[in-house]
Tab-separated table of C-alpha atoms in Angstrom:
chain	number	residue	atom	x	y	z
A	1	MET	CA	-159.119	-182.225	170.758
A	2	SER	CA	-162.090	-184.254	170.885
A	3	PRO	CA	-165.795	-182.650	171.974
A	4	SER	CA	-166.403	-182.769	175.801
A	5	PRO	CA	-167.432	-186.193	176.888
A	6	TRP	CA	-170.288	-184.003	178.672
A	7	HIS	CA	-172.537	-181.776	176.864
A	8	TYR	CA	-175.982	-179.558	178.204
A	9	VAL	CA	-178.682	-179.136	176.174
A	10	ASP	CA	-182.430	-177.683	176.139
A	11	VAL	CA	-184.998	-180.854	174.578
A	12	THR	CA	-188.676	-180.640	174.937
A	13	PRO	CA	-190.361	-183.563	176.249
A	14	ALA	CA	-190.305	-186.880	173.372
A	15	VAL	CA	-193.089	-187.964	171.776
A	16	GLY	CA	-195.737	-189.604	174.793
A	17	GLU	CA	-193.818	-188.024	177.504
A	18	ALA	CA	-195.702	-186.429	180.486
A	19	LYS	CA	-197.135	-182.963	180.187
A	20	GLY	CA	-195.063	-180.014	180.910
A	21	GLY	CA	-193.044	-177.314	180.485
A	22	ASP	CA	-189.347	-177.265	178.441
A	23	MET	CA	-186.800	-179.451	180.564
A	24	SER	CA	-182.808	-179.629	180.034
A	25	LEU	CA	-181.228	-183.189	179.308
A	26	ASN	CA	-177.545	-183.752	180.211
A	27	TRP	CA	-175.358	-187.101	178.827
A	28	SER	CA	-172.531	-188.325	178.481
A	29	VAL	CA	-170.743	-190.187	176.142
A	30	LYS	CA	-167.192	-190.173	178.168
A	31	ASN	CA	-167.348	-194.283	178.565
A	32	VAL	CA	-168.793	-195.314	175.070
A	33	LYS	CA	-166.017	-197.583	173.449
A	34	ASN	CA	-164.553	-195.502	170.509
A	35	SER	CA	-166.918	-192.790	171.135
A	36	ASP	CA	-165.453	-189.961	169.012
A	37	ASP	CA	-166.277	-192.293	165.775
A	38	ILE	CA	-169.483	-193.587	167.155
A	39	CYS	CA	-170.969	-190.495	168.784
A	40	TYR	CA	-169.498	-187.553	166.175
A	41	TYR	CA	-169.244	-186.661	162.857
A	42	THR	CA	-167.428	-183.946	160.544
A	43	ALA	CA	-170.723	-182.379	158.333
A	44	LEU	CA	-169.371	-182.678	154.576
A	45	GLY	CA	-171.986	-179.911	153.171
A	46	THR	CA	-173.511	-176.474	154.882
A	47	SER	CA	-177.364	-176.947	155.161
A	48	VAL	CA	-179.740	-174.397	155.792
A	49	HIS	CA	-182.222	-177.981	156.521
A	50	ASN	CA	-180.337	-178.940	159.582
A	51	GLY	CA	-178.067	-175.860	160.473
A	52	THR	CA	-174.715	-177.657	159.525
A	53	VAL	CA	-171.694	-176.229	158.279
A	54	ARG	CA	-169.245	-178.118	156.309
A	55	GLY	CA	-166.323	-178.756	158.484
A	56	GLU	CA	-168.002	-178.765	161.833
A	57	GLU	CA	-168.687	-181.379	164.233
A	58	TYR	CA	-171.997	-182.454	165.827
A	59	THR	CA	-173.569	-185.368	167.504
A	60	HIS	CA	-174.612	-187.906	165.415
A	61	PRO	CA	-177.762	-188.805	164.642
A	62	ILE	CA	-178.048	-192.051	165.896
A	63	THR	CA	-176.826	-190.953	168.854
A	64	ASP	CA	-179.099	-188.236	169.115
A	65	ASN	CA	-181.722	-190.253	168.416
A	66	LEU	CA	-180.864	-192.652	171.879
A	67	ILE	CA	-180.077	-189.640	174.194
A	68	TRP	CA	-183.875	-188.557	173.079
A	69	GLN	CA	-185.033	-191.822	173.112
A	70	THR	CA	-183.618	-192.522	177.012
A	71	LEU	CA	-187.026	-189.917	178.094
A	72	SER	CA	-189.203	-191.998	175.876
A	73	ILE	CA	-187.842	-195.545	177.030
A	74	GLY	CA	-187.642	-195.141	180.668
A	75	LEU	CA	-183.740	-196.052	180.754
A	76	ASN	CA	-181.312	-193.689	181.065
A	77	GLU	CA	-178.108	-195.544	180.253
A	78	ILE	CA	-177.014	-198.452	177.770
A	79	THR	CA	-175.617	-201.233	179.750
A	80	GLU	CA	-174.728	-204.595	178.329
A	81	GLY	CA	-176.691	-205.962	181.328
A	82	ASN	CA	-179.661	-204.289	180.097
A	83	ILE	CA	-179.230	-204.157	176.024
A	84	ASP	CA	-182.378	-207.040	175.946
A	85	GLU	CA	-184.965	-204.460	177.811
A	86	TRP	CA	-183.898	-201.872	175.252
A	87	GLU	CA	-184.335	-203.850	172.539
A	88	LYS	CA	-187.427	-204.939	173.531
A	89	ARG	CA	-189.003	-201.513	174.889
A	90	LEU	CA	-188.086	-200.088	171.132
A	91	ALA	CA	-190.051	-202.759	169.386
A	92	PHE	CA	-192.562	-202.526	171.179
A	93	ALA	CA	-192.265	-198.465	171.080
A	94	TYR	CA	-192.109	-199.158	167.392
A	95	HIS	CA	-195.040	-200.930	167.153
A	96	VAL	CA	-197.482	-199.475	168.757
A	97	GLY	CA	-196.182	-196.022	167.716
A	98	TRP	CA	-194.792	-194.187	170.787
A	99	ILE	CA	-191.441	-193.549	169.012
A	100	SER	CA	-191.077	-192.367	165.381
A	101	LYS	CA	-188.520	-193.883	163.221
A	102	MET	CA	-185.488	-191.569	162.433
A	103	THR	CA	-184.698	-190.266	159.286
A	104	VAL	CA	-181.292	-190.576	157.931
A	105	TYR	CA	-179.371	-189.317	154.739
A	106	ALA	CA	-179.603	-191.629	151.983
A	107	GLY	CA	-177.563	-189.716	148.862
A	108	THR	CA	-178.496	-187.945	146.227
A	109	ASP	CA	-181.388	-188.907	142.970
A	110	LYS	CA	-180.200	-188.937	139.531
A	111	ASP	CA	-181.198	-185.028	139.505
A	112	GLY	CA	-179.079	-184.212	142.551
A	113	LYS	CA	-182.090	-183.864	144.625
A	114	VAL	CA	-181.268	-184.871	148.636
A	115	GLN	CA	-183.069	-188.295	149.615
A	116	TRP	CA	-184.108	-189.276	153.310
A	117	GLU	CA	-184.993	-193.002	154.422
A	118	PRO	CA	-186.661	-194.206	157.420
A	119	ARG	CA	-184.610	-196.129	160.166
A	120	LEU	CA	-184.884	-198.116	163.014
A	121	ILE	CA	-182.401	-197.974	166.200
A	122	THR	CA	-181.001	-201.533	166.526
A	123	ARG	CA	-179.383	-203.840	168.870
A	124	THR	CA	-175.927	-203.332	166.831
A	125	ASP	CA	-176.512	-199.139	167.633
A	126	LEU	CA	-176.694	-199.611	171.123
A	127	VAL	CA	-174.262	-202.244	171.583
A	128	ASN	CA	-172.041	-199.590	170.123
A	129	HIS	CA	-173.549	-197.252	172.564
A	130	ILE	CA	-173.110	-198.594	175.762
A	131	GLY	CA	-171.739	-196.392	178.004
A	132	LEU	CA	-174.355	-193.970	177.368
A	133	ASN	CA	-176.061	-192.747	180.229
A	134	THR	CA	-178.523	-189.551	180.415
A	135	ASN	CA	-180.405	-187.676	183.525
A	136	ALA	CA	-183.821	-188.757	182.354
A	137	SER	CA	-185.892	-191.242	184.935
A	138	TYR	CA	-185.381	-194.700	185.067
A	139	GLU	CA	-188.915	-196.944	184.954
A	140	THR	CA	-188.873	-200.688	185.411
A	141	ALA	CA	-190.259	-202.589	182.354
A	142	GLY	CA	-194.034	-202.907	183.918
A	143	ALA	CA	-194.055	-199.175	185.043
A	144	TRP	CA	-192.972	-198.101	182.138
A	145	ARG	CA	-195.505	-200.415	179.863
A	146	ARG	CA	-197.969	-199.217	182.118
A	147	ARG	CA	-197.407	-195.898	181.435
A	148	VAL	CA	-197.164	-196.467	177.787
A	149	ILE	CA	-200.276	-198.561	177.474
A	150	GLU	CA	-202.510	-195.402	179.499
A	151	ARG	CA	-200.734	-193.094	177.087
A	152	MET	CA	-202.324	-194.476	174.288
A	153	GLU	CA	-205.818	-195.105	175.843
A	154	GLU	CA	-205.988	-191.469	176.457
A	155	GLU	CA	-204.942	-190.665	173.037
A	156	GLY	CA	-206.961	-193.223	171.662
A	157	LEU	CA	-210.086	-191.962	173.643
A	158	ARG	CA	-209.257	-188.456	172.536
A	159	ASP	CA	-209.130	-189.314	169.373
A	160	LEU	CA	-212.380	-191.049	169.497
A	161	LYS	CA	-214.350	-188.478	171.051
A	162	ARG	CA	-213.320	-185.980	168.226
A	163	ALA	CA	-214.273	-188.740	165.835
A	164	ASP	CA	-217.998	-188.651	167.507
A	165	LYS	CA	-217.851	-184.944	166.609
A	166	GLU	CA	-216.534	-184.962	163.016
A	167	ASN	CA	-218.110	-188.073	161.483
A	168	PRO	CA	-221.499	-186.944	160.739
A	169	GLU	CA	-220.565	-184.349	158.781
A	170	GLN	CA	-217.915	-186.496	157.180
A	171	ASP	CA	-220.763	-189.265	156.690
A	172	ALA	CA	-223.114	-186.620	155.286
A	173	ILE	CA	-220.749	-186.235	152.256
A	174	THR	CA	-219.157	-189.617	152.386
A	175	TRP	CA	-222.554	-190.985	152.108
A	176	GLY	CA	-225.147	-188.661	150.824
A	177	GLU	CA	-225.131	-189.361	147.358
A	178	HIS	CA	-225.262	-192.968	147.882
A	179	ILE	CA	-228.425	-192.625	149.463
A	180	ALA	CA	-230.288	-190.022	146.950
A	181	LEU	CA	-229.309	-192.837	144.419
A	182	ARG	CA	-230.696	-195.798	146.404
A	183	ASP	CA	-233.801	-193.395	147.177
A	184	ALA	CA	-234.234	-192.594	143.783
A	185	ILE	CA	-234.046	-196.266	142.464
A	186	ARG	CA	-236.157	-197.408	145.368
A	187	ARG	CA	-238.855	-194.558	144.085
A	188	GLY	CA	-238.717	-195.910	140.830
A	189	GLU	CA	-237.201	-192.742	139.291
A	190	THR	CA	-234.345	-194.735	137.626
A	191	THR	CA	-233.436	-198.125	137.665
A	192	LYS	CA	-230.279	-200.266	138.518
A	193	GLU	CA	-229.976	-201.547	134.714
A	194	ALA	CA	-229.726	-197.577	133.496
A	195	GLU	CA	-227.250	-196.613	136.192
A	196	LYS	CA	-224.978	-199.415	135.452
A	197	ALA	CA	-225.183	-198.407	131.633
A	198	LYS	CA	-224.657	-194.764	132.699
A	199	ALA	CA	-221.543	-195.740	134.471
A	200	LYS	CA	-220.187	-197.816	131.521
A	201	ASN	CA	-219.786	-194.773	129.645
A	202	SER	CA	-218.632	-192.481	132.724
A	203	ASP	CA	-214.839	-192.095	133.226
A	204	VAL	CA	-215.852	-191.466	136.912
A	205	TRP	CA	-215.457	-195.123	138.979
A	206	VAL	CA	-218.896	-195.807	139.966
A	207	SER	CA	-219.197	-199.365	142.008
A	208	THR	CA	-221.876	-201.188	140.340
A	209	SER	CA	-221.135	-204.644	142.327
A	210	ALA	CA	-224.357	-203.608	145.321
A	211	GLU	CA	-227.285	-205.390	144.029
């Protein structure tokens, strides 16, 4: 029997979402064509890493990712009429780092180690999921872009303020030896030629480009 078309899952706000506590996300794929093949998969192995058990059915990673993206992208359904907008928002969100690439199983290497590769959600994935819908909030294109830009500005300013506090200590370490050498040369305690000769005989890389 196919899994129930309606699902209730507990999720926390996706990357870039508004601050707040946990929320519930309802989603449906009952209107997705071939949803049994597109939206679900049967685990081939048992994995402690991702909690799967061989033979059990799970939501497909691409479907799961799209469900989450309805929160971050501001579109709560995928229809023939909004595919272009979905694609534009995804492209923008990926490029500015608003959302992260999903990772997918990419087989094993010669030693049997599992390999994972980043994967973008594409137009083909969107077309395959026409009919998917959630109870996420809908945002107009303008409202969504303003939210993304404003949030990224907030996060960027927060990073700059943190860096403003941390940089002096880091700079002291980074530039301390450079300044010490400069001052030693200026005081005549050593010469540029002597330092260049030391660099040639050292295993440690030393820049000698500044004259």
